[in-house]
PDB file of C-alpha atoms in Angstrom:
ATOM      1  CA  SER A  28     -13.614  27.332 -21.019  1.00 51.00           C
ATOM      2  CA  ARG A  29     -14.755  27.446 -17.452  1.00 60.00           C
ATOM      3  CA  ILE A  30     -14.820  23.683 -17.108  1.00 65.00           C
ATOM      4  CA  LYS A  31     -11.638  22.239 -15.681  1.00 64.00           C
ATOM      5  CA  ASP A  32     -10.497  18.661 -15.449  1.00 72.00           C
ATOM      6  CA  ALA A  33     -10.271  16.926 -12.039  1.00 69.00           C
ATOM      7  CA  ALA A  34      -6.442  17.098 -11.963  1.00 67.00           C
ATOM      8  CA  SER A  35      -6.467  20.817 -12.395  1.00 69.00           C
ATOM      9  CA  LEU A  36      -8.998  21.212  -9.624  1.00 65.00           C
ATOM     10  CA  LEU A  37      -7.165  18.901  -7.210  1.00 61.00           C
ATOM     11  CA  SER A  38      -3.753  20.477  -7.907  1.00 64.00           C
ATOM     12  CA  GLY A  39      -5.265  23.776  -6.715  1.00 63.00           C
ATOM     13  CA  PHE A  40      -6.053  22.100  -3.332  1.00 65.00           C
ATOM     14  CA  PHE A  41      -2.898  19.953  -2.872  1.00 65.00           C
ATOM     15  CA  ASP A  42       0.650  20.469  -3.646  1.00 70.00           C
ATOM     16  CA  GLU A  43       2.258  18.356  -6.351  1.00 71.00           C
ATOM     17  CA  GLU A  44       4.462  16.333  -3.998  1.00 71.00           C
ATOM     18  CA  LYS A  45       1.450  15.214  -1.991  1.00 70.00           C
ATOM     19  CA  LEU A  46      -0.400  14.229  -5.091  1.00 66.00           C
ATOM     20  CA  ARG A  47       2.628  12.131  -6.343  1.00 75.00           C
ATOM     21  CA  ARG A  48       2.921  10.489  -2.970  1.00 74.00           C
ATOM     22  CA  GLY A  49      -0.761   9.671  -2.894  1.00 76.00           C
ATOM     23  CA  SER A  50      -0.514   8.231  -6.312  1.00 82.00           C
ATOM     24  CA  ARG A  51       2.300   5.926  -5.177  1.00 82.00           C
ATOM     25  CA  TYR A  52       0.348   4.719  -2.188  1.00 83.00           C
ATOM     26  CA  ALA A  53      -2.677   4.061  -4.445  1.00 89.00           C
ATOM     27  CA  ASP A  54      -0.380   1.979  -6.749  1.00 90.00           C
ATOM     28  CA  LEU A  55       0.848  -0.001  -3.742  1.00 91.00           C
ATOM     29  CA  PHE A  56      -2.723  -0.784  -2.583  1.00 92.00           C
ATOM     30  CA  ARG A  57      -3.783  -1.747  -6.088  1.00 93.00           C
ATOM     31  CA  LEU A  58      -0.731  -3.954  -6.797  1.00 92.00           C
ATOM     32  CA  TRP A  59      -0.991  -5.961  -3.537  1.00 95.00           C
ATOM     33  CA  SER A  60      -1.534  -9.275  -5.344  1.00 95.00           C
ATOM     34  CA  SER A  61       1.554  -8.757  -7.562  1.00 94.00           C
ATOM     35  CA  LEU A  62       3.560  -8.290  -4.355  1.00 93.00           C
ATOM     36  CA  VAL A  63       2.331 -11.260  -2.338  1.00 95.00           C
ATOM     37  CA  GLY A  64       0.715 -13.466  -4.995  1.00 94.00           C
ATOM     38  CA  GLU A  65      -2.853 -14.175  -5.785  1.00 96.00           C
ATOM     39  CA  ARG A  66      -3.351 -16.788  -3.016  1.00 96.00           C
ATOM     40  CA  LEU A  67      -2.205 -14.509  -0.196  1.00 96.00           C
ATOM     41  CA  ALA A  68      -3.873 -11.482  -1.655  1.00 97.00           C
ATOM     42  CA  ALA A  69      -7.223 -13.248  -1.771  1.00 97.00           C
ATOM     43  CA  HIS A  70      -7.065 -13.484   2.042  1.00 98.00           C
ATOM     44  CA  SER A  71      -5.348 -10.298   2.926  1.00 98.00           C
ATOM     45  CA  LYS A  72      -5.204  -6.496   2.123  1.00 97.00           C
ATOM     46  CA  ILE A  73      -3.363  -3.381   2.886  1.00 96.00           C
ATOM     47  CA  VAL A  74      -5.477  -1.176   5.120  1.00 96.00           C
ATOM     48  CA  ASP A  75      -3.161   1.695   5.817  1.00 92.00           C
ATOM     49  CA  VAL A  76       0.377   3.053   5.792  1.00 90.00           C
ATOM     50  CA  GLU A  77       1.236   4.980   8.949  1.00 91.00           C
ATOM     51  CA  LYS A  78       4.548   6.451   9.966  1.00 91.00           C
ATOM     52  CA  GLY A  79       6.467   4.249   7.568  1.00 91.00           C
ATOM     53  CA  ILE A  80       4.641   1.095   8.609  1.00 95.00           C
ATOM     54  CA  LEU A  81       2.568  -0.918   6.126  1.00 94.00           C
ATOM     55  CA  ILE A  82      -0.544  -2.200   7.952  1.00 96.00           C
ATOM     56  CA  VAL A  83      -1.900  -5.427   6.542  1.00 97.00           C
ATOM     57  CA  GLU A  84      -5.106  -7.177   7.497  1.00 98.00           C
ATOM     58  CA  ALA A  85      -5.672 -10.917   6.983  1.00 98.00           C
ATOM     59  CA  GLU A  86      -8.808 -12.937   7.620  1.00 97.00           C
ATOM     60  CA  HIS A  87      -7.186 -15.768   9.635  1.00 97.00           C
ATOM     61  CA  PRO A  88      -4.081 -16.152  11.848  1.00 98.00           C
ATOM     62  CA  GLY A  89      -2.806 -18.809   9.442  1.00 98.00           C
ATOM     63  CA  TRP A  90      -2.597 -16.199   6.590  1.00 98.00           C
ATOM     64  CA  ILE A  91      -0.852 -13.791   8.924  1.00 98.00           C
ATOM     65  CA  GLN A  92       1.719 -16.414   9.665  1.00 98.00           C
ATOM     66  CA  LEU A  93       2.316 -17.060   5.955  1.00 97.00           C
ATOM     67  CA  LEU A  94       2.700 -13.229   5.344  1.00 97.00           C
ATOM     68  CA  GLN A  95       5.096 -12.940   8.233  1.00 97.00           C
ATOM     69  CA  LEU A  96       7.287 -15.618   6.703  1.00 97.00           C
ATOM     70  CA  ARG A  97       7.479 -13.404   3.606  1.00 96.00           C
ATOM     71  CA  GLN A  98       7.792 -10.124   5.490  1.00 96.00           C
ATOM     72  CA  ALA A  99      11.529  -9.425   4.542  1.00 95.00           C
ATOM     73  CA  GLU A 100      10.791 -10.265   0.869  1.00 95.00           C
ATOM     74  CA  LEU A 101       7.693  -8.105   0.910  1.00 94.00           C
ATOM     75  CA  LEU A 102       9.592  -5.125   2.311  1.00 94.00           C
ATOM     76  CA  ALA A 103      12.418  -5.576  -0.203  1.00 94.00           C
ATOM     77  CA  ALA A 104       9.937  -5.682  -3.083  1.00 93.00           C
ATOM     78  CA  VAL A 105       8.138  -2.578  -1.843  1.00 91.00           C
ATOM     79  CA  ALA A 106      11.457  -0.773  -1.282  1.00 90.00           C
ATOM     80  CA  GLU A 107      12.591  -1.651  -4.832  1.00 92.00           C
ATOM     81  CA  ARG A 108       9.282  -0.586  -6.486  1.00 91.00           C
ATOM     82  CA  TYR A 109       8.392   2.359  -4.296  1.00 88.00           C
ATOM     83  CA  PRO A 110      11.620   3.641  -2.561  1.00 89.00           C
ATOM     84  CA  GLU A 111      10.170   7.115  -2.010  1.00 85.00           C
ATOM     85  CA  LEU A 112       7.547   5.664   0.383  1.00 85.00           C
ATOM     86  CA  GLY A 113      10.338   4.836   2.916  1.00 89.00           C
ATOM     87  CA  LEU A 114       8.501   1.849   4.425  1.00 91.00           C
ATOM     88  CA  ARG A 115      10.481   0.293   7.231  1.00 93.00           C
ATOM     89  CA  GLY A 116       8.169  -2.315   8.643  1.00 95.00           C
ATOM     90  CA  VAL A 117       4.976  -4.256   8.330  1.00 96.00           C
ATOM     91  CA  LEU A 118       2.239  -4.766  10.966  1.00 97.00           C
ATOM     92  CA  PHE A 119      -0.155  -7.702  10.485  1.00 97.00           C
ATOM     93  CA  ARG A 120      -3.473  -7.778  12.137  1.00 97.00           C
ATOM     94  CA  LEU A 121      -6.573  -9.993  12.121  1.00 97.00           C
ATOM     95  CA  GLY A 122      -9.488  -8.490  10.197  1.00 92.00           C
TER      96      GLY A 122
END
């Protein structure tokens, strides 16, 4: 058959390691609420991961402060769940 599934097409463009890493980042973005809880997740979101830094946007400085209080716990949870991402810090910004 000449019709190929999306995974077959994508694997031709990307190497398998990049696809696995992308999948882990997608999981991290999707599971934000399980990492910080529904209340904080309702007012914040992951916007990027750059050079080992998780960039999180929150809608008010108060939410940023609450997230900062849980920063060490958040990094530990991410390191436990996604050790291959090698995150070493979190940057919070107003969004």
